[in-house]
């Protein structure tokens, strides 16, 4: 199998990269997988980008429940923090994108909480999850040990760190999807390395053997010949005609891409990675099984079963950890931007909403980026539909309106 060809490609010499790169998880394919190395697989990068960007475009809505109405709140410090400026270095989109990327790739998102004297949070500073170690105390409580860029370490209490967890085995830390699926990603990395090495060798299988009817004088002579042959066929000499003497014959090793199932492995790896992140394959450019009929349905499933749980995770963490326990505020992420659909579907949605009375005529204009018009803020009432308990009263009123007209017609006759 072609995957076995790459163990030798790792430079383990005293000057190689092997000893100076972060330690990752060993895999059956021989590849060491870390979150950073996994991002070298285009399918992983695409999935992380899709999930991070799809979440970052969702505008947060802070509101207060007033009876049956939701009153939007825009003058609260939490709204300004989440929706406008989370810290001095990032805007809201960059911050949400980075934090969601940490969650998707590493299963945990950490932010240092900076508050003022009034207890209002003024900044949320994201921390690379790779630099965080959770220290559990004997009583079950825990703290966060952060490794700084200069090599020093700082300990923070739970109250000083805002921690969003992904799927977790305990109360301390979420699973790393990359660690869980390291073998699948290792196969993708191996296939990618194989493809690069294959094409760097003019799309020819590596290796071969030379048939020599005679016998070399000794081992040293054989070694000298081998090195001479490799130098003649490498570098700038690649592709040039070789000249063999003394009856020697060169034989290729017939390892083909079909035999190694290279293309099938690449396709399967894409589907495996998309399954890991619960991203429809067409969202990362894999259109092999996608049609015009099922792409829209897959898009709705992506919103319902992938993005909605992520949004709920964020909302629960914000309300539980950033707001006081007695607060009457709630936060939601608005999914309208992900559910817009095409222009025909939006037109039908607005049309029935206005005619059925659950949308005002100005709401579609605002949703489409148009200015509202005076007089269009009242909902329309369908005249042919009323509640059952009001039907008799409406019939009596209609009869009262019709009677004078009928009496006038009788007099004329």
Short mmCIF file of C-alpha atoms in Angstrom, two decimals:
data_model
loop_
_atom_site.label_atom_id
_atom_site.label_comp_id
_atom_site.label_asym_id
_atom_site.label_seq_id
_atom_site.Cartn_x
_atom_site.Cartn_y
_atom_site.Cartn_z
CA UNK A 1 0.00 0.00 0.00
CA UNK A 2 1.28 3.45 -0.93
CA UNK A 3 0.81 4.83 2.61
CA UNK A 4 3.84 2.89 3.79
CA UNK A 5 6.12 4.90 1.51
CA UNK A 6 6.15 8.02 3.69
CA UNK A 7 7.80 6.97 6.91
CA UNK A 8 11.15 7.38 5.18
CA UNK A 9 10.24 10.87 3.95
CA UNK A 10 10.49 12.31 7.48
CA UNK A 11 13.92 13.79 8.11
CA UNK A 12 15.04 12.43 11.50
CA UNK A 13 18.62 13.61 11.19
CA UNK A 14 20.06 15.92 13.91
CA UNK A 15 19.32 18.86 11.59
CA UNK A 16 15.89 17.70 10.38
CA UNK A 17 12.48 19.07 11.32
CA UNK A 18 11.39 15.91 13.15
CA UNK A 19 12.93 16.92 16.48
CA UNK A 20 11.77 20.55 16.41
CA UNK A 21 8.06 20.26 15.55
CA UNK A 22 5.26 19.96 18.15
CA UNK A 23 4.54 16.44 19.30
CA UNK A 24 1.32 15.14 17.75
CA UNK A 25 -0.68 11.96 17.92
CA UNK A 26 0.83 8.92 16.23
CA UNK A 27 -1.34 7.36 13.53
CA UNK A 28 -1.44 4.03 11.74
CA UNK A 29 -0.36 5.79 8.52
CA UNK A 30 2.86 6.99 10.15
CA UNK A 31 1.81 10.66 10.08
CA UNK A 32 1.89 12.79 13.20
CA UNK A 33 -1.38 14.72 13.37
CA UNK A 34 -1.79 18.03 15.21
CA UNK A 35 -4.45 20.72 14.68
CA UNK A 36 -1.93 22.77 12.69
CA UNK A 37 -0.78 19.88 10.51
CA UNK A 38 -4.40 18.83 9.93
CA UNK A 39 -5.10 22.26 8.45
CA UNK A 40 -2.70 21.35 5.63
CA UNK A 41 -5.44 19.02 4.35
CA UNK A 42 -7.64 21.20 2.18
CA UNK A 43 -10.82 19.41 3.30
CA UNK A 44 -10.05 20.14 6.97
CA UNK A 45 -9.22 23.77 6.25
CA UNK A 46 -12.38 24.16 4.18
CA UNK A 47 -14.60 22.63 6.90
CA UNK A 48 -13.11 24.81 9.62
CA UNK A 49 -13.46 27.91 7.41
CA UNK A 50 -17.09 27.12 6.51
CA UNK A 51 -18.12 26.57 10.14
CA UNK A 52 -16.19 29.60 11.43
CA UNK A 53 -17.37 32.01 8.74
CA UNK A 54 -20.96 30.73 8.83
CA UNK A 55 -21.10 31.42 12.54
CA UNK A 56 -19.27 34.76 12.36
CA UNK A 57 -21.88 36.23 9.98
CA UNK A 58 -24.72 35.55 12.45
CA UNK A 59 -25.60 38.85 14.17
CA UNK A 60 -26.16 38.49 17.92
CA UNK A 61 -29.44 39.87 19.26
CA UNK A 62 -29.69 40.84 22.92
CA UNK A 63 -33.24 41.22 24.18
CA UNK A 64 -35.39 41.45 27.27
CA UNK A 65 -38.62 39.47 27.48
CA UNK A 66 -41.54 41.84 28.17
CA UNK A 67 -44.65 39.71 28.39
CA UNK A 68 -45.14 38.23 24.93
CA UNK A 69 -42.82 40.74 23.29
CA UNK A 70 -39.05 40.67 22.88
CA UNK A 71 -37.53 44.10 23.36
CA UNK A 72 -34.15 44.46 21.66
CA UNK A 73 -31.39 45.88 23.85
CA UNK A 74 -28.53 47.70 22.13
CA UNK A 75 -27.23 49.98 24.89
CA UNK A 76 -25.93 47.21 27.17
CA UNK A 77 -22.20 46.50 27.58
CA UNK A 78 -22.70 42.84 26.58
CA UNK A 79 -24.21 43.78 23.21
CA UNK A 80 -21.36 46.18 22.49
CA UNK A 81 -18.87 43.47 23.52
CA UNK A 82 -20.28 40.61 21.41
CA UNK A 83 -21.61 42.56 18.43
CA UNK A 84 -19.24 45.53 18.11
CA UNK A 85 -15.80 45.42 19.77
CA UNK A 86 -14.84 42.38 21.87
CA UNK A 87 -11.29 43.61 22.49
CA UNK A 88 -8.81 46.28 21.44
CA UNK A 89 -7.27 44.10 18.73
CA UNK A 90 -10.21 42.57 16.84
CA UNK A 91 -13.57 43.49 15.42
CA UNK A 92 -16.60 41.34 16.21
CA UNK A 93 -16.43 39.25 13.02
CA UNK A 94 -12.75 38.39 13.43
CA UNK A 95 -13.25 37.50 17.07
CA UNK A 96 -16.28 35.24 16.52
CA UNK A 97 -14.54 33.59 13.57
CA UNK A 98 -11.39 32.87 15.61
CA UNK A 99 -13.30 31.59 18.64
CA UNK A 100 -15.49 29.32 16.52
CA UNK A 101 -12.36 28.07 14.74
CA UNK A 102 -10.82 27.16 18.11
CA UNK A 103 -13.98 25.26 19.02
CA UNK A 104 -14.24 23.41 15.73
CA UNK A 105 -10.57 22.45 15.48
CA UNK A 106 -9.59 21.96 19.12
CA UNK A 107 -12.89 21.47 20.95
CA UNK A 108 -12.29 24.36 23.35
CA UNK A 109 -12.38 28.16 23.23
CA UNK A 110 -10.74 30.28 25.92
CA UNK A 111 -11.01 34.03 26.49
CA UNK A 112 -9.47 36.07 29.25
CA UNK A 113 -12.09 38.26 30.94
CA UNK A 114 -11.17 41.89 31.61
CA UNK A 115 -13.72 43.90 33.62
CA UNK A 116 -13.98 47.42 35.01
CA UNK A 117 -14.70 48.54 38.56
CA UNK A 118 -18.47 48.37 37.96
CA UNK A 119 -18.27 44.68 37.12
CA UNK A 120 -18.87 45.26 33.40
CA UNK A 121 -16.76 43.14 31.05
CA UNK A 122 -14.80 45.46 28.77
CA UNK A 123 -12.72 42.94 26.82
CA UNK A 124 -12.60 39.28 25.91
CA UNK A 125 -9.08 38.33 24.82
CA UNK A 126 -8.88 34.96 22.98
CA UNK A 127 -6.19 32.48 24.04
CA UNK A 128 -4.68 29.79 21.85
CA UNK A 129 -6.03 26.49 23.28
CA UNK A 130 -2.64 24.83 22.73
CA UNK A 131 -1.15 27.08 25.41
CA UNK A 132 -3.76 26.19 28.06
CA UNK A 133 -3.40 23.51 30.72
CA UNK A 134 -6.21 22.83 33.18
CA UNK A 135 -5.05 22.17 36.73
CA UNK A 136 -7.58 20.25 38.86
CA UNK A 137 -7.40 20.71 42.63
CA UNK A 138 -8.10 18.08 45.26
CA UNK A 139 -11.59 19.48 45.94
CA UNK A 140 -12.58 19.22 42.25
CA UNK A 141 -12.18 22.92 41.52
CA UNK A 142 -9.79 23.85 38.74
CA UNK A 143 -7.75 26.71 37.32
CA UNK A 144 -6.11 27.55 34.02
CA UNK A 145 -2.35 27.57 33.49
CA UNK A 146 -1.51 29.73 30.46
CA UNK A 147 1.87 29.55 28.73
CA UNK A 148 2.81 33.01 27.47
CA UNK A 149 4.74 33.78 24.29
CA UNK A 150 7.88 34.65 26.25
CA UNK A 151 7.88 31.22 27.90
CA UNK A 152 6.51 32.37 31.25
CA UNK A 153 3.35 30.92 32.76
CA UNK A 154 0.34 32.58 34.39
CA UNK A 155 -2.40 30.95 36.44
CA UNK A 156 -6.00 32.21 36.17
CA UNK A 157 -9.03 31.23 38.20
CA UNK A 158 -12.27 30.00 36.60
CA UNK A 159 -13.81 33.45 37.07
CA UNK A 160 -11.06 35.04 34.98
CA UNK A 161 -11.42 32.77 31.93
CA UNK A 162 -14.49 32.38 29.72
CA UNK A 163 -14.38 28.79 28.50
CA UNK A 164 -16.71 27.41 25.82
CA UNK A 165 -16.48 23.62 25.56
CA UNK A 166 -17.35 21.37 22.67
CA UNK A 167 -18.51 17.80 23.21
CA UNK A 168 -16.74 16.85 26.45
CA UNK A 169 -15.97 13.69 28.44
CA UNK A 170 -15.97 15.60 31.76
CA UNK A 171 -16.59 19.06 33.23
CA UNK A 172 -13.09 20.31 32.50
CA UNK A 173 -12.34 20.16 28.79
CA UNK A 174 -13.90 19.32 25.43
CA UNK A 175 -12.80 16.64 23.01
CA UNK A 176 -10.39 17.63 20.25
CA UNK A 177 -11.98 16.47 16.97
CA UNK A 178 -8.52 16.21 15.40
CA UNK A 179 -7.28 13.89 18.16
CA UNK A 180 -10.41 11.74 17.91
CA UNK A 181 -10.15 11.38 14.12
CA UNK A 182 -6.35 11.41 13.88
CA UNK A 183 -6.17 8.17 11.85
CA UNK A 184 -8.62 9.42 9.21
CA UNK A 185 -6.75 12.70 8.91
CA UNK A 186 -3.43 10.84 8.91
CA UNK A 187 -4.60 8.90 5.85
CA UNK A 188 -5.49 12.18 4.13
CA UNK A 189 -2.07 13.64 4.96
CA UNK A 190 -0.33 10.52 3.66
CA UNK A 191 -2.33 10.55 0.43
CA UNK A 192 -1.56 14.23 -0.02
CA UNK A 193 2.16 13.66 0.55
CA UNK A 194 2.10 10.71 -1.83
CA UNK A 195 0.47 12.80 -4.55
CA UNK A 196 3.01 15.59 -4.13
CA UNK A 197 5.92 13.16 -4.25
CA UNK A 198 4.43 11.28 -7.20
CA UNK A 199 4.12 14.39 -9.36
CA UNK A 200 7.47 15.78 -8.26
CA UNK A 201 8.90 12.62 -9.82
CA UNK A 202 7.33 13.40 -13.22
CA UNK A 203 4.27 11.29 -12.34
CA UNK A 204 6.36 8.13 -12.31
CA UNK A 205 6.47 5.56 -9.49
CA UNK A 206 9.53 5.81 -7.31
CA UNK A 207 12.26 3.21 -7.48
CA UNK A 208 13.32 0.43 -9.78
CA UNK A 209 16.02 -2.16 -10.06
CA UNK A 210 19.02 -2.75 -12.33
CA UNK A 211 19.79 -6.19 -13.66
CA UNK A 212 23.58 -6.84 -13.79
CA UNK A 213 24.70 -10.13 -15.36
CA UNK A 214 28.10 -9.94 -13.70
CA UNK A 215 29.15 -9.32 -10.11
CA UNK A 216 30.52 -6.24 -8.36
CA UNK A 217 34.01 -6.47 -6.92
CA UNK A 218 32.81 -5.73 -3.40
CA UNK A 219 30.11 -3.91 -1.41
CA UNK A 220 31.90 -0.59 -1.73
CA UNK A 221 31.87 -0.84 -5.55
CA UNK A 222 28.13 -1.56 -5.48
CA UNK A 223 27.56 1.46 -3.21
CA UNK A 224 29.57 3.74 -5.51
CA UNK A 225 27.57 2.59 -8.54
CA UNK A 226 24.24 3.14 -6.76
CA UNK A 227 25.19 6.68 -5.72
CA UNK A 228 26.44 7.45 -9.23
CA UNK A 229 23.16 6.21 -10.73
CA UNK A 230 21.02 8.27 -8.33
CA UNK A 231 23.01 11.44 -8.99
CA UNK A 232 22.63 10.95 -12.76
CA UNK A 233 18.84 10.59 -12.47
CA UNK A 234 18.17 13.33 -9.87
CA UNK A 235 18.04 17.11 -9.89
CA UNK A 236 18.74 18.69 -13.28
CA UNK A 237 19.45 15.27 -14.83
CA UNK A 238 15.86 14.06 -14.29
CA UNK A 239 14.27 12.89 -17.52
CA UNK A 240 17.56 12.49 -19.41
CA UNK A 241 18.46 9.27 -21.15
CA UNK A 242 20.49 6.85 -19.07
CA UNK A 243 23.37 4.85 -20.57
CA UNK A 244 24.14 1.44 -19.08
CA UNK A 245 27.09 -0.75 -19.95
CA UNK A 246 28.32 -4.26 -19.09
CA UNK A 247 24.95 -5.74 -20.09
CA UNK A 248 22.97 -3.91 -17.40
CA UNK A 249 19.15 -3.51 -17.80
CA UNK A 250 16.82 -1.15 -15.89
CA UNK A 251 13.41 -2.38 -14.70
CA UNK A 252 10.61 -0.14 -13.36
CA UNK A 253 8.67 -1.17 -10.27
CA UNK A 254 5.14 -1.26 -11.59
CA UNK A 255 3.23 0.48 -8.79
CA UNK A 256 0.38 2.41 -10.43
CA UNK A 257 -2.08 4.88 -8.98
CA UNK A 258 -4.91 2.50 -9.86
CA UNK A 259 -3.30 -0.32 -7.86
CA UNK A 260 -2.78 1.96 -4.89
CA UNK A 261 -6.33 3.36 -5.20
CA UNK A 262 -4.93 6.83 -4.82
CA UNK A 263 -7.88 8.77 -6.23
CA UNK A 264 -10.42 6.69 -4.32
CA UNK A 265 -8.52 7.31 -1.09
CA UNK A 266 -8.53 11.06 -1.68
CA UNK A 267 -12.28 11.09 -2.30
CA UNK A 268 -13.00 8.92 0.72
CA UNK A 269 -10.86 11.17 2.92
CA UNK A 270 -12.88 14.22 1.86
CA UNK A 271 -16.13 12.49 2.76
CA UNK A 272 -14.71 11.26 6.08
CA UNK A 273 -13.56 14.75 7.05
CA UNK A 274 -16.88 16.32 6.01
CA UNK A 275 -18.64 13.71 8.17
CA UNK A 276 -16.37 14.54 11.10
CA UNK A 277 -17.32 18.23 11.03
CA UNK A 278 -20.93 17.63 9.90
CA UNK A 279 -20.49 19.79 6.82
CA UNK A 280 -22.33 18.91 3.58
CA UNK A 281 -19.65 17.88 1.04
CA UNK A 282 -20.85 20.43 -1.50
CA UNK A 283 -19.99 23.23 0.94
CA UNK A 284 -16.31 22.31 0.63
CA UNK A 285 -16.37 21.83 -3.15
CA UNK A 286 -17.02 18.07 -3.28
CA UNK A 287 -19.93 17.92 -5.74
CA UNK A 288 -19.73 14.28 -6.79
CA UNK A 289 -23.08 13.29 -5.26
CA UNK A 290 -24.75 16.69 -5.21
CA UNK A 291 -27.61 17.71 -7.49
CA UNK A 292 -29.73 20.82 -7.87
CA UNK A 293 -32.52 18.98 -6.07
CA UNK A 294 -30.66 17.97 -2.92
CA UNK A 295 -28.26 20.90 -2.41
CA UNK A 296 -30.99 23.17 -1.04
CA UNK A 297 -32.16 20.44 1.34
CA UNK A 298 -28.59 19.82 2.48
CA UNK A 299 -28.24 23.54 3.11
CA UNK A 300 -31.27 23.50 5.40
CA UNK A 301 -29.91 20.45 7.24
CA UNK A 302 -26.60 22.28 7.67
CA UNK A 303 -28.39 25.17 9.39
CA UNK A 304 -30.67 22.95 11.49
CA UNK A 305 -28.34 20.17 12.59
CA UNK A 306 -24.88 21.77 12.42
CA UNK A 307 -25.05 25.53 12.97
CA UNK A 308 -28.01 25.63 15.37
CA UNK A 309 -26.30 23.43 18.02
CA UNK A 310 -23.18 25.63 17.77
CA UNK A 311 -25.27 28.76 18.27
CA UNK A 312 -27.08 27.19 21.23
CA UNK A 313 -23.71 26.31 22.77
CA UNK A 314 -22.58 29.95 22.47
CA UNK A 315 -25.86 31.34 23.80
CA UNK A 316 -25.83 29.05 26.84
CA UNK A 317 -22.19 29.92 27.63
CA UNK A 318 -22.81 33.68 27.31
CA UNK A 319 -25.90 33.67 29.51
CA UNK A 320 -24.38 31.36 32.14
CA UNK A 321 -20.89 32.87 32.40
CA UNK A 322 -21.00 36.50 31.24
CA UNK A 323 -24.36 37.68 32.62
CA UNK A 324 -25.31 37.84 36.33
CA UNK A 325 -27.55 35.05 37.59
CA UNK A 326 -30.42 37.49 38.22
CA UNK A 327 -30.23 39.11 34.77
CA UNK A 328 -33.42 39.22 32.69
CA UNK A 329 -31.48 39.49 29.42
CA UNK A 330 -31.23 36.73 26.82
CA UNK A 331 -29.14 36.44 23.68
CA UNK A 332 -29.82 34.79 20.33
CA UNK A 333 -27.94 34.57 17.05
CA UNK A 334 -30.09 35.56 14.09
CA UNK A 335 -30.15 32.86 11.38
CA UNK A 336 -31.98 34.90 8.74
CA UNK A 337 -28.78 35.43 6.74
CA UNK A 338 -28.26 31.67 6.43
CA UNK A 339 -31.92 31.06 5.53
CA UNK A 340 -32.39 33.75 2.90
CA UNK A 341 -32.71 31.33 -0.03
CA UNK A 342 -32.99 32.57 -3.61
CA UNK A 343 -34.95 35.67 -4.70
CA UNK A 344 -37.99 33.63 -5.77
CA UNK A 345 -38.20 31.84 -2.41
CA UNK A 346 -37.78 35.11 -0.48
CA UNK A 347 -40.48 36.81 -2.58
CA UNK A 348 -42.92 33.99 -1.83
CA UNK A 349 -42.02 34.10 1.88
CA UNK A 350 -42.64 37.86 2.08
CA UNK A 351 -45.80 37.65 -0.06
CA UNK A 352 -47.56 35.14 2.15
CA UNK A 353 -46.27 36.79 5.33
CA UNK A 354 -47.76 40.15 4.37
CA UNK A 355 -51.06 38.76 3.07
CA UNK A 356 -51.53 36.50 6.11
CA UNK A 357 -50.84 39.39 8.46
CA UNK A 358 -47.77 38.09 10.33
CA UNK A 359 -45.43 40.50 8.53
CA UNK A 360 -45.88 44.22 8.04
CA UNK A 361 -45.16 45.63 4.59
CA UNK A 362 -42.10 47.45 5.88
CA UNK A 363 -40.42 44.35 7.35
CA UNK A 364 -39.58 42.81 3.93
CA UNK A 365 -38.25 46.18 2.78
CA UNK A 366 -35.94 46.41 5.79
CA UNK A 367 -34.85 42.77 5.38
CA UNK A 368 -33.89 43.52 1.75
CA UNK A 369 -31.93 46.64 2.68
CA UNK A 370 -34.59 49.13 1.57
CA UNK A 371 -35.79 52.16 3.54
CA UNK A 372 -39.19 51.80 5.27
CA UNK A 373 -42.15 53.80 3.96
CA UNK A 374 -44.52 55.72 6.21
CA UNK A 375 -47.85 54.01 6.67
CA UNK A 376 -46.63 50.47 6.05
CA UNK A 377 -45.97 49.50 9.66
CA UNK A 378 -49.44 48.09 10.34
CA UNK A 379 -50.11 44.44 9.50
CA UNK A 380 -52.87 43.66 7.02
CA UNK A 381 -55.91 41.72 8.27
CA UNK A 382 -57.25 38.96 6.02
CA UNK A 383 -60.98 39.75 5.64
CA UNK A 384 -62.06 36.18 4.95
CA UNK A 385 -60.57 34.66 8.12
CA UNK A 386 -61.65 35.39 11.71
CA UNK A 387 -61.50 33.44 14.99
CA UNK A 388 -64.42 31.04 15.46
CA UNK A 389 -65.71 32.80 18.58
CA UNK A 390 -66.05 36.05 16.60
CA UNK A 391 -67.79 34.53 13.59
CA UNK A 392 -71.38 35.03 14.92
CA UNK A 393 -70.72 38.67 15.80
CA UNK A 394 -69.33 39.30 12.32
CA UNK A 395 -72.38 37.67 10.69
CA UNK A 396 -74.72 39.90 12.74
CA UNK A 397 -72.76 42.99 11.74
CA UNK A 398 -72.92 42.03 8.06
CA UNK A 399 -76.66 41.48 8.26
CA UNK A 400 -77.11 44.90 9.87
CA UNK A 401 -75.24 46.50 6.99
CA UNK A 402 -77.26 44.63 4.35
CA UNK A 403 -80.77 45.30 5.81
CA UNK A 404 -80.97 49.07 5.03
CA UNK A 405 -79.95 48.38 1.44
CA UNK A 406 -82.58 45.68 1.03
CA UNK A 407 -85.36 47.88 2.53
CA UNK A 408 -84.47 50.73 0.16
CA UNK A 409 -84.67 48.36 -2.84
CA UNK A 410 -88.12 47.09 -1.70
CA UNK A 411 -89.47 50.67 -1.50
CA UNK A 412 -88.30 51.41 -5.03
CA UNK A 413 -90.13 48.36 -6.32
#
